[in-house]
Coordinates of C-alpha atoms and ligand atoms in Angstrom, one line a residue:
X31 CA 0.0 0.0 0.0
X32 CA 1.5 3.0 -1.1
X33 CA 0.8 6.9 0.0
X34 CA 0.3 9.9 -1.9
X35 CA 0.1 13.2 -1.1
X36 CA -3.0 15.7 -0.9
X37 CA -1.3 17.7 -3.2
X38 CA 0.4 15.8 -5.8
X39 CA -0.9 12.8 -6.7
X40 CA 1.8 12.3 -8.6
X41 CA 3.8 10.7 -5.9
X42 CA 3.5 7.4 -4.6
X43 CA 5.9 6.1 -1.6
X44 CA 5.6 3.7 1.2
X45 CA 4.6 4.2 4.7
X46 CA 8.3 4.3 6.0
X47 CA 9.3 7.1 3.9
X48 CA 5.8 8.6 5.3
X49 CA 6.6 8.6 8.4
X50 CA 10.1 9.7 8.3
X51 CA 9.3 12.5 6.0
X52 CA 6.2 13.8 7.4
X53 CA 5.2 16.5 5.3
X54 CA 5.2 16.2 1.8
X55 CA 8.0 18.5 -0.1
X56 CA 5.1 20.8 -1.9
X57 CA 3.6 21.5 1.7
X58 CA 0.3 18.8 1.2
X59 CA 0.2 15.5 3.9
X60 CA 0.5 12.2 3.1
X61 CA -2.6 10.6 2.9
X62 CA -3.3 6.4 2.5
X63 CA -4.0 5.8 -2.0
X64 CA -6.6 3.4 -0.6
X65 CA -7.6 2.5 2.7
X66 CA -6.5 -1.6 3.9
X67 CA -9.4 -3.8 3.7
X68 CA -12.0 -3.6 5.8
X69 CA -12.1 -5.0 9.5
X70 CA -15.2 -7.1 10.8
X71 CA -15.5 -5.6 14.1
X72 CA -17.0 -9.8 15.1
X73 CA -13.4 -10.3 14.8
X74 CA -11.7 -7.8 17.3
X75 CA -13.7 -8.9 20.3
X76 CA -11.1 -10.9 21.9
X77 CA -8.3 -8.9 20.9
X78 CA -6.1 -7.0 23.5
X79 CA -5.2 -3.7 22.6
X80 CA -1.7 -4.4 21.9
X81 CA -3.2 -7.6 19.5
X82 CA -5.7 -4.8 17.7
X83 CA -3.2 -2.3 16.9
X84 CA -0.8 -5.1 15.4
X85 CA -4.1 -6.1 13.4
X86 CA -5.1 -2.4 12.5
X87 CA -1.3 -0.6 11.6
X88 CA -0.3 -4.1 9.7
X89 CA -3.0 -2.7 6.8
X90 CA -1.7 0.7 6.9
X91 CA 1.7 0.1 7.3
X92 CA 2.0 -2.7 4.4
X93 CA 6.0 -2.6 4.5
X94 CA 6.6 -3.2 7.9
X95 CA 6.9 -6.9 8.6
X96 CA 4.4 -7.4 10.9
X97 CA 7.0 -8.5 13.4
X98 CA 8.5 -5.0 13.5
X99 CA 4.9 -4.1 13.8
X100 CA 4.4 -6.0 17.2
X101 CA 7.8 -5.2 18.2
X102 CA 6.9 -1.1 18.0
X103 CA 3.4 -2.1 19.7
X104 CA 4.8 -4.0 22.7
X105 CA 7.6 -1.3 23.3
X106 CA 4.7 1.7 22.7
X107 CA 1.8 0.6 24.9
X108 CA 3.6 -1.7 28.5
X109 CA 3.6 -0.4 32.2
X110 CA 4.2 3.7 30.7
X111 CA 0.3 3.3 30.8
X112 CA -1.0 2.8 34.2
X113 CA -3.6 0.4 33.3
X114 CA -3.1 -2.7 31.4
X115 CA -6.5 -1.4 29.3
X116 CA -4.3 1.4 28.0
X117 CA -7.1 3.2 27.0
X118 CA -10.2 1.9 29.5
X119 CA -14.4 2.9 29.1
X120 CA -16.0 4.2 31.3
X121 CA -19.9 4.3 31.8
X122 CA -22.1 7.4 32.1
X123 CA -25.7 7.9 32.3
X124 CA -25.7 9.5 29.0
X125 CA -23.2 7.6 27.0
X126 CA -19.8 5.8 27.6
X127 CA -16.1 7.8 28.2
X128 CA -13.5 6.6 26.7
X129 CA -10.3 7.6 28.7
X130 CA -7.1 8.1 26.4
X131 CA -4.8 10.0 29.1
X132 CA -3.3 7.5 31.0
X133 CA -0.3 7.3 29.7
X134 CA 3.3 8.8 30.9
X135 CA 2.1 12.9 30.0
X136 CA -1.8 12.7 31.1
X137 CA -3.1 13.4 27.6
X138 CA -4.2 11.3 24.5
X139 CA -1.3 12.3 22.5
X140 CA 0.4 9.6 24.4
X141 CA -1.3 6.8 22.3
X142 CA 0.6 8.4 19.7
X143 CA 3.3 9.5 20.8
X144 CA 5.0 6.7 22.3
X145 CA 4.6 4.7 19.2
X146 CA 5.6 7.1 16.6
X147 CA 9.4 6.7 17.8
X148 CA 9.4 3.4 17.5
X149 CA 8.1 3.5 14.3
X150 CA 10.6 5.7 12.9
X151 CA 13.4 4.1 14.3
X152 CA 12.1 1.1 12.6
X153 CA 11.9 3.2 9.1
X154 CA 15.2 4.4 9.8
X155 CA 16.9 0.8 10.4
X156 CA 14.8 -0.2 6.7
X157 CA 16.8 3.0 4.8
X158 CA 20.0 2.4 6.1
X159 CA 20.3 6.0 6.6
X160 CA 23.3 7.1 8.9
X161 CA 21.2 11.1 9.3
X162 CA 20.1 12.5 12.6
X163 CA 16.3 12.9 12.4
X164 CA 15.2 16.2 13.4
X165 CA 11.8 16.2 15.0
X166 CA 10.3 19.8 14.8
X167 CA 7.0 19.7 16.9
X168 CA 4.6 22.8 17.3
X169 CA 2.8 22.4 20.3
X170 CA -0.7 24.2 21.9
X171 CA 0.5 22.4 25.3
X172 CA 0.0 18.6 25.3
X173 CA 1.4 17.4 21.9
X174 CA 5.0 19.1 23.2
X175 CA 5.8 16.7 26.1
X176 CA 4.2 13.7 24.7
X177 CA 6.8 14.4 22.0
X178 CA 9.3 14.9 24.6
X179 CA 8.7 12.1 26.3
X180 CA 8.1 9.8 23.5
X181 CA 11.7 10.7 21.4
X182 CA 14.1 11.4 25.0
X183 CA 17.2 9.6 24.0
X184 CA 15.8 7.8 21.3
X185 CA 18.6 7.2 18.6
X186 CA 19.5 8.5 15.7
X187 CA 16.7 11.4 16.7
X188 CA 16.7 15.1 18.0
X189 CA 13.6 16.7 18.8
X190 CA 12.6 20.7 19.2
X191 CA 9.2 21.7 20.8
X192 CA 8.4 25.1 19.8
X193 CA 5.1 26.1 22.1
X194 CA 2.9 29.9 22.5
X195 CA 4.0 31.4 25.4
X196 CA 1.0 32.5 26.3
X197 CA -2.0 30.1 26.2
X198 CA -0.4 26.7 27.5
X199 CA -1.7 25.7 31.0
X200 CA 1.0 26.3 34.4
X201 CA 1.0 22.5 34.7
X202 CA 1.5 21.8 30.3
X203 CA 4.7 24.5 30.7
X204 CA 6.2 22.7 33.3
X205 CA 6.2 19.4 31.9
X206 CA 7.6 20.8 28.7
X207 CA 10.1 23.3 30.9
X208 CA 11.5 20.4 33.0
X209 CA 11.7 17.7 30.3
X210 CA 14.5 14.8 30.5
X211 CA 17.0 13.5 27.4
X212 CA 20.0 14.7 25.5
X213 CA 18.5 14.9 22.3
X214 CA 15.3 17.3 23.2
X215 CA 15.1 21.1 23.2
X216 CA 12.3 23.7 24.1
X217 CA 11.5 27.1 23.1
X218 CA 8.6 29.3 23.7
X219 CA 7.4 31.3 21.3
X220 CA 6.0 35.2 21.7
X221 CA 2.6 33.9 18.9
X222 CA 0.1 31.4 19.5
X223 CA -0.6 27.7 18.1
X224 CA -0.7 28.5 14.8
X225 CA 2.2 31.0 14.2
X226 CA 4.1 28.0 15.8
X227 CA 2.8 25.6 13.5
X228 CA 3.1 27.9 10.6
X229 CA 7.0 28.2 11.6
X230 CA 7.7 24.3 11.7
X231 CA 5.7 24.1 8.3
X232 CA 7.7 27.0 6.8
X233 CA 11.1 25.5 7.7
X234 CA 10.6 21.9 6.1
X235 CA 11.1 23.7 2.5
X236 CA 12.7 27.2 3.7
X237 CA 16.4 27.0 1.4
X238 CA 18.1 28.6 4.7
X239 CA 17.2 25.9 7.1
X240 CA 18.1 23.3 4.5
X241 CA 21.3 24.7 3.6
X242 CA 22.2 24.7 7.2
X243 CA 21.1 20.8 7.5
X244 CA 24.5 18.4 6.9
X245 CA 23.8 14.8 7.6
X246 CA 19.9 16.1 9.5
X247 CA 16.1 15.2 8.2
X248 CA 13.5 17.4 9.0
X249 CA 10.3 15.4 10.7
X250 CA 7.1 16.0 12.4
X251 CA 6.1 14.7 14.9
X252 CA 2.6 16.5 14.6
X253 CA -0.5 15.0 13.7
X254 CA 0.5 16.3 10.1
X255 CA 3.1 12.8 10.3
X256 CA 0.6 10.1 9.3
X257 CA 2.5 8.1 12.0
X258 CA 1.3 10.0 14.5
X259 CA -2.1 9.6 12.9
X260 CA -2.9 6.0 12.5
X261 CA -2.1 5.0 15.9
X262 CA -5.5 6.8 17.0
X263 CA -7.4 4.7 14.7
X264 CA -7.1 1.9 17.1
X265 CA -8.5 3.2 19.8
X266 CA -12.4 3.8 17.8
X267 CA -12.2 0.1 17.8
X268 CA -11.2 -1.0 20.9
X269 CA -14.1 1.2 22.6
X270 CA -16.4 -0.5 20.0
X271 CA -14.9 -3.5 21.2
X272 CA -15.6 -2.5 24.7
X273 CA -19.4 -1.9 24.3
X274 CA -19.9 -5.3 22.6
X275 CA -18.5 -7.0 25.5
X276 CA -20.0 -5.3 28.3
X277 CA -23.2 -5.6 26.0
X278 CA -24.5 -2.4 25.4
X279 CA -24.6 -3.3 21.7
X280 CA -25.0 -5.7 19.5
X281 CA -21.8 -6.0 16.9
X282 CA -23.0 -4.5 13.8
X283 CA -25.0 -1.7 15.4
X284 CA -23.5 1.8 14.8
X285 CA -22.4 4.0 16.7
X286 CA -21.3 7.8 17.3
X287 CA -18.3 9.3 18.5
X288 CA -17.8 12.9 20.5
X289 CA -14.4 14.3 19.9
X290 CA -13.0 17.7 21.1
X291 CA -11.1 18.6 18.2
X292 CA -8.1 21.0 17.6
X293 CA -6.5 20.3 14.7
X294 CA -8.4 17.7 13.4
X295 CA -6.1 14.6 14.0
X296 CA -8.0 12.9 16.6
X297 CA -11.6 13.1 14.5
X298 CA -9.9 12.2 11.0
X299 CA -8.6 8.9 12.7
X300 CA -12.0 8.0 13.6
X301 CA -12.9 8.7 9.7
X302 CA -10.2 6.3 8.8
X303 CA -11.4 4.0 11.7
X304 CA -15.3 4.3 9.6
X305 CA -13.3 3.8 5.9
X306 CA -12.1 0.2 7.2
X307 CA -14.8 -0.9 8.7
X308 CA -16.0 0.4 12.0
X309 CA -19.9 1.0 12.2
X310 CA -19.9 4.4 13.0
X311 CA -23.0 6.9 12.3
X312 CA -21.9 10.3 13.3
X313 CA -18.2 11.8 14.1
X314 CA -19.3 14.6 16.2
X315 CA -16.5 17.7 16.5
X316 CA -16.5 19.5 19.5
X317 CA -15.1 23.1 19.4
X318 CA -14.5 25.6 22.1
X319 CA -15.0 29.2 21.5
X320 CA -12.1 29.2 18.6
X321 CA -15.3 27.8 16.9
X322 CA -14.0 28.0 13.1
X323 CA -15.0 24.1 12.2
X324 CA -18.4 24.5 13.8
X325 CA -18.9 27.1 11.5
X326 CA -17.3 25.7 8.8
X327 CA -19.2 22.6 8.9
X328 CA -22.4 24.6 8.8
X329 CA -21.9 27.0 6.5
X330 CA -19.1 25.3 4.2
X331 CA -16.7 28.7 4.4
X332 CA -13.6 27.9 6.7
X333 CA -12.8 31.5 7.8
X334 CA -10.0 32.3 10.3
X335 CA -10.9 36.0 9.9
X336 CA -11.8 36.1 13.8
X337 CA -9.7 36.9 17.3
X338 CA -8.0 33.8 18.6
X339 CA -9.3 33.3 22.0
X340 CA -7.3 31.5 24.7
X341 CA -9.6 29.3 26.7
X342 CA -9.7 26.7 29.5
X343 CA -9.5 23.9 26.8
X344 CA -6.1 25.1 25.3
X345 CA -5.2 22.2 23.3
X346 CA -8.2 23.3 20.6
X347 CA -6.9 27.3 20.9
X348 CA -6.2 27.1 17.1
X349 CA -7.9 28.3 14.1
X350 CA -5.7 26.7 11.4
X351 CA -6.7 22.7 12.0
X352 CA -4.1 21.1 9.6
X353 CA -5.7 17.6 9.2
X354 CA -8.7 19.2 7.9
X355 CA -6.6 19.1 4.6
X356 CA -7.1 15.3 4.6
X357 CA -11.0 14.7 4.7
X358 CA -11.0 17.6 2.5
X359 CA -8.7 15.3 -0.3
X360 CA -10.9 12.4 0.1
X361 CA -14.5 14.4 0.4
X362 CA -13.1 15.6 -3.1
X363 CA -12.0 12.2 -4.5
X364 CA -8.8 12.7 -4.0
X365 CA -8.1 16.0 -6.1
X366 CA -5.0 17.8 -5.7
X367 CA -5.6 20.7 -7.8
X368 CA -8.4 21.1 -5.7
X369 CA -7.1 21.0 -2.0
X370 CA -4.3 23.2 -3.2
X371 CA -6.5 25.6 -4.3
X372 CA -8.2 25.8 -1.0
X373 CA -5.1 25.9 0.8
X374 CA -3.9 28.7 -1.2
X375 CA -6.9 30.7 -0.7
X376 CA -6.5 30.2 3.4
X377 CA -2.8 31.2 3.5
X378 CA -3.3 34.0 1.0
X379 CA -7.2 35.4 2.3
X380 CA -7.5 33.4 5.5
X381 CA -10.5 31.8 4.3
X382 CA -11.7 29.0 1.9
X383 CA -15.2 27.9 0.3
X384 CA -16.1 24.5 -0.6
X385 CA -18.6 23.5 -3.1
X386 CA -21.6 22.6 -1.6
X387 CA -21.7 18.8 -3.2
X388 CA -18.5 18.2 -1.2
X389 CA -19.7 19.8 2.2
X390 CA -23.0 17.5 1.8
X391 CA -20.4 14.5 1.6
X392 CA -18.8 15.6 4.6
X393 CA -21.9 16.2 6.3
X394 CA -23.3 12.3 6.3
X395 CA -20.5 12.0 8.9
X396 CA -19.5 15.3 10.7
X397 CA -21.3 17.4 12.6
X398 CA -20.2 20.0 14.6
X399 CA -21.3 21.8 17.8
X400 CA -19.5 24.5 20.5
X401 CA -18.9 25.2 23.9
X402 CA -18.4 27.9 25.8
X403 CA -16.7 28.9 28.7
X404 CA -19.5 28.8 31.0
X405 CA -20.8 25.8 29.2
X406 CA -17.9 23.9 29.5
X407 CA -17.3 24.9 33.2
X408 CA -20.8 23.8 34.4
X409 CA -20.4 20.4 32.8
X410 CA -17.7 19.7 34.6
X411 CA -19.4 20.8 37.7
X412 CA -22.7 18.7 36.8
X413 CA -20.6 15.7 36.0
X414 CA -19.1 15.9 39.1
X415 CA -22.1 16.0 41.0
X416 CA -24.4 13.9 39.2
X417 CA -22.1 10.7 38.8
X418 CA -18.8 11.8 41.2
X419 CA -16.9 11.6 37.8
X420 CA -14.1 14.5 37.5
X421 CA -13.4 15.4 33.7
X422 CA -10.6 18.1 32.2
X423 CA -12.1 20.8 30.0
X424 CA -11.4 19.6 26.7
X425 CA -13.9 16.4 28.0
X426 CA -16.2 18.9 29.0
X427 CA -16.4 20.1 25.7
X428 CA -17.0 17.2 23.9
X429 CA -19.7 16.2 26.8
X430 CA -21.6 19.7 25.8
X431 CA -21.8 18.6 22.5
X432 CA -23.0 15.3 23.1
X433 CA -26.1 16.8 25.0
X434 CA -26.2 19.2 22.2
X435 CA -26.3 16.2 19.5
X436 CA -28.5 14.2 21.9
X437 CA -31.5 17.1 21.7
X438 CA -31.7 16.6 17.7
X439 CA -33.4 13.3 19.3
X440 CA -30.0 10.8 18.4
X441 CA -30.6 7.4 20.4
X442 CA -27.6 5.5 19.4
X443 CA -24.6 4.5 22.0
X444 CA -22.4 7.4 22.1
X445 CA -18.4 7.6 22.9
X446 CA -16.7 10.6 23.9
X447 CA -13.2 10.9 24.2
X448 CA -11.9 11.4 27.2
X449 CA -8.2 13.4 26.3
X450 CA -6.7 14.9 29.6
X451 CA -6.3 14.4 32.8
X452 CA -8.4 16.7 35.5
X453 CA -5.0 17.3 36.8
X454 CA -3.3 19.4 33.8
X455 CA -5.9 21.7 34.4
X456 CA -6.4 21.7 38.0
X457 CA -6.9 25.2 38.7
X458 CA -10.1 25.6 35.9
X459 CA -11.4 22.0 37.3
X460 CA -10.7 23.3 40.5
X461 CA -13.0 26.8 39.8
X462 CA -15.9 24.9 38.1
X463 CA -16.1 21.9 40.9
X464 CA -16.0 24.4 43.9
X465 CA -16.4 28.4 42.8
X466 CA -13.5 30.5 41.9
X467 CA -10.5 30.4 44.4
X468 CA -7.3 31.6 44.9
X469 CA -5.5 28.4 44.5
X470 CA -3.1 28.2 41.4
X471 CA -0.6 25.8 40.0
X472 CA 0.8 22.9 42.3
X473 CA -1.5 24.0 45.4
X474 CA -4.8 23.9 42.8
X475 CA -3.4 20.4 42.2
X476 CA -3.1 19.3 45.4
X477 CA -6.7 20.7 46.2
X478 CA -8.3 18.8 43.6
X479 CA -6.9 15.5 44.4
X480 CA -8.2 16.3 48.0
X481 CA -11.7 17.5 46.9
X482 CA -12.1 14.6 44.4
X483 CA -10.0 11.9 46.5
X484 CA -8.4 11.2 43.3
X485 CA -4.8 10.1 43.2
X486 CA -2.5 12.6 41.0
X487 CA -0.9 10.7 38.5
X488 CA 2.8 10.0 39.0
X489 CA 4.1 12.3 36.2
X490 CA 2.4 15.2 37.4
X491 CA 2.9 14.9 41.0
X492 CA 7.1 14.7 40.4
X493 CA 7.1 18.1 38.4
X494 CA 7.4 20.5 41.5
X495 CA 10.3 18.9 42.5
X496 CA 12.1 18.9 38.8
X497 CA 14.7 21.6 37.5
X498 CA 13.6 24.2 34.9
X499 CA 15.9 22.8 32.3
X500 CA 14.5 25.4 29.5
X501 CA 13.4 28.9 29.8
X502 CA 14.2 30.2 26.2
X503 CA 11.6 32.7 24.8
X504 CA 11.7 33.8 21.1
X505 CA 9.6 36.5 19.0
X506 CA 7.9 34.7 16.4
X507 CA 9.8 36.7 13.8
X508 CA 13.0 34.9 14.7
X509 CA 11.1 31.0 14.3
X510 CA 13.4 30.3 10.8
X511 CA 16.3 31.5 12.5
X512 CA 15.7 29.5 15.5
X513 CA 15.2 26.5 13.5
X514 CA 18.1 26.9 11.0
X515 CA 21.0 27.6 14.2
X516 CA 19.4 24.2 15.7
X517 CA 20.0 22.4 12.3
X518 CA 23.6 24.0 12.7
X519 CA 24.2 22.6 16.0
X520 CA 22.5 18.9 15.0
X521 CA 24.9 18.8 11.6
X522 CA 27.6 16.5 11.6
X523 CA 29.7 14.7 8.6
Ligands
PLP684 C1 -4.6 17.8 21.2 C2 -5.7 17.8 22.1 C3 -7.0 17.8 21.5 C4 -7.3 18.1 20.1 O1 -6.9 17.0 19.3 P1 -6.7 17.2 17.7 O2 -6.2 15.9 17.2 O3 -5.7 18.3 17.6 O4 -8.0 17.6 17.1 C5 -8.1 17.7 22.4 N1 -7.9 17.5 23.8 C6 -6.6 17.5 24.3 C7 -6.5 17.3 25.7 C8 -5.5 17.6 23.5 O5 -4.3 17.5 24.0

């Protein structure tokens, strides 16, 4: 199986080359030619996790063995996860969580993130190549230290978090401020999410950064690297997997999934998970007040011509949502000239329009709804005290559009995804459980775990006592420049 990319279709190269690449030269993402063939979800129901994502990424990833497949599952998903479920359901009145954050960094990126290193490693061993992989990851808080923490020390890699220094949460900075390795650096950038995406984007074909590159690859580790994408597929079926077992459906039945969205990553896996198989009737994407897909999926204009508001959910601050590129390539059978096009328009005029035959395609499966701030505050308080179950506010938003999707009179089993810990965001968990307090950082952490007589998870609770390690603050101006003296220092013969 070979992939293209969404904006030449010209190109055809395997998954390895994918993955180590990450972004296509001409600035589209790789994207699957066609998707594996499909999976009977009857034949998943005894599977562990670590047996379905062996049986998932061995379709996607058709030139790995699939004994380098299982070898990059056992060493991704063991005891970094703090439940042998790695990703466990839970039950609610209204529907069923799905709880992707316990892994070594609290958030769902995890899943991802300590796969995708393995993966390339694996690529890297199949080329032969004797280059220092440079990962350069833009971050809107949680994506940075799952990187971090994924690539420390890995060889053969080097990996440089660039994340808004304004907008990430007290307890996000810290983790990314304090993180371990040799091979990792961190800089904080005087912009928000999407000037630091636009930066990382910029540099893969800017001639400066590449001149300065000797012996170094530029990667991603961003949801734009399709490696960091197709490990999320997994988890759609294992919650299917899930409800069949504890019997709240029948297999076949379909389903709907509630997924607080950012840039896109998270949802599009769940349309990949639909494209090989998975019974699934609506993906439902869950905005905060950045609302630009709600409105796009309404209206069919994506328009970032609106202020960028930082909110309790910060991982979904961001108006530019990257994988949106994908479903837009397949919603127009696969046509580059077309996504291109589109793309143009956004970096030129900040907006695009799509023809209305394609947004009707799109609709059968996406359907968007927001929250805001008081919205997403009091379902975490009603949560709370309905069914004693704490949520983070990205949760929260999804669980506000659930209700939301759930008043059109939908009666089907519902999932929502479940990305954070309560604890990266204790003080705003902390505000909508018990009424605004004074309480901040480490003492708002230590309050909630009292309040909710939760335990705080290991990799939290260890930050206070961890040295600052990286404090560096750039203007956004200076992002190339940045980039192209870290190539410098990563070059070698
Ligand atoms: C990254 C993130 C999201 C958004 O996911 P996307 O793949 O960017 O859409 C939602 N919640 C949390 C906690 C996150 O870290």
């Amino acid at each position: 199986m070979q992939y293209t990319s969404t904006r030449n279709t010209g190109l055809h190269i395997p998954a390895h080359q994918a993955v180590l690449q990450g972004l296509s030269r001409e600035g589209g993402l790789f994207v699957p030619e066609e998707f594996p063939g499909p999976i009977s979800p009857s034949d998943i129901l005894h599977d562990s996790y670590q047996q379905l994502a062996v049986r998932i990424l061995s379709g996607f990833l058709s030139d790995y063995t699939e004994d380098e497949i299982r070898q990059c599952v056992s060493a991704a998903y063991d005891s970094k996860f703090d439940t042998d479920a790695i990703v466990p359901t839970r039950t609610l009145k209204d529907g069923t969580l799905l709880e992707l954050f316990h892994g070594p960094t609290s958030a769902f990126k995890d899943v991802a993130l300590t796969l995708l290193p393995h993966l390339l490693s694996c690529a890297y061993e199949k080329d032969g190549l004797s280059d220092t992989i440079s990962i350069l990851t833009a971050t809107s808080g949680d994506t940075g230290k799952a990187a971090l923490s994924g690539f420390a020390d890995v060889p053969h890699t080097a990996i440089t978090v660039f994340y808004p220094e304004i907008g990430v949460s007290f307890i996000q900075k810290k983790q990314m401020q304090t993180a371990r390795g040799n091979n990792v650096s961190v800089i904080a950038v005087q912009g928000n999410f999407d000037d630091c995406q636009r930066m990382v984007k910029e540099a893969v074909s800017d001639p400066e950064v590449l001149k300065a590159c000797h012996h170094v690859r530029i990667s991603s580790a961003n949801s734009i690297n399709i490696g960091r994408l197709l490990p999320q597929v997994v988890y759609y079926f294992s919650a299917y997997r899930d409800l069949v077992n504890s019997q709240k459906i029948h297999c076949g039945d379909e389903i709907s999934f509630i997924v607080p969205t950012g840039n896109f990553g998270d949802i599009l896996a769940g349309y990949y998970a639909k494209k090989i198989g998975l019974p699934i009737r609506h993906l439902i994407c869950a905005s905060n007040t950045n609302h630009v897909l709600t409105d796009f999926l309404n209206t069919g204009v994506y328009s970032t011509d609106r202020p960028f508001v930082p909110t309790m959910s910060p991982s979904m601050d961001i108006l530019i949502s990257s994988n949106l590129e994908r479903l837009l390539f397949m919603a127009s059978g696969n046509d580059p000239e077309l996504v291109s096009k589109l793309m143009d328009d956004l970096k030129q005029t900040g907006r695009f329009a799509v023809p209305e035959e394609m947004m009707q395609k799109i609709r059968e499966t996406f359907i968007g709804y927001w929250a805001d701030e008081t919205s997403c505050s009091s379902e975490i308080h009603r949560l709370y005290e309905q069914e004693q179950v704490t949520i983070d506010p990205h949760t929260a938003v999804a669980m506000h559009a659930l209700h939301e999707y759930q008043k059109t009179g939908a009666s089907e089993a519902c999932v929502v995804l479940s990305t954070a810990s309560p604890f990266k965001f204790s003080a705003s968990v902390l505000d909508a459980l018990s009424g605004p307090s004074d309480l901040k950082d480490f003492a708002a952490m230590n309050q909630l775990s009292r309040v909710t007589g939760l335990k705080i998870p290991a990799g939290l609770a260890e930050l206070e006592q961890l040295p600052i390690r990286f404090s560096r603050t750039i203007a956004k101006a200076d992002g190339l420049n940045a980039i192209k003296e870290r190539m410098e220092e990563l070059s070698h013969d």
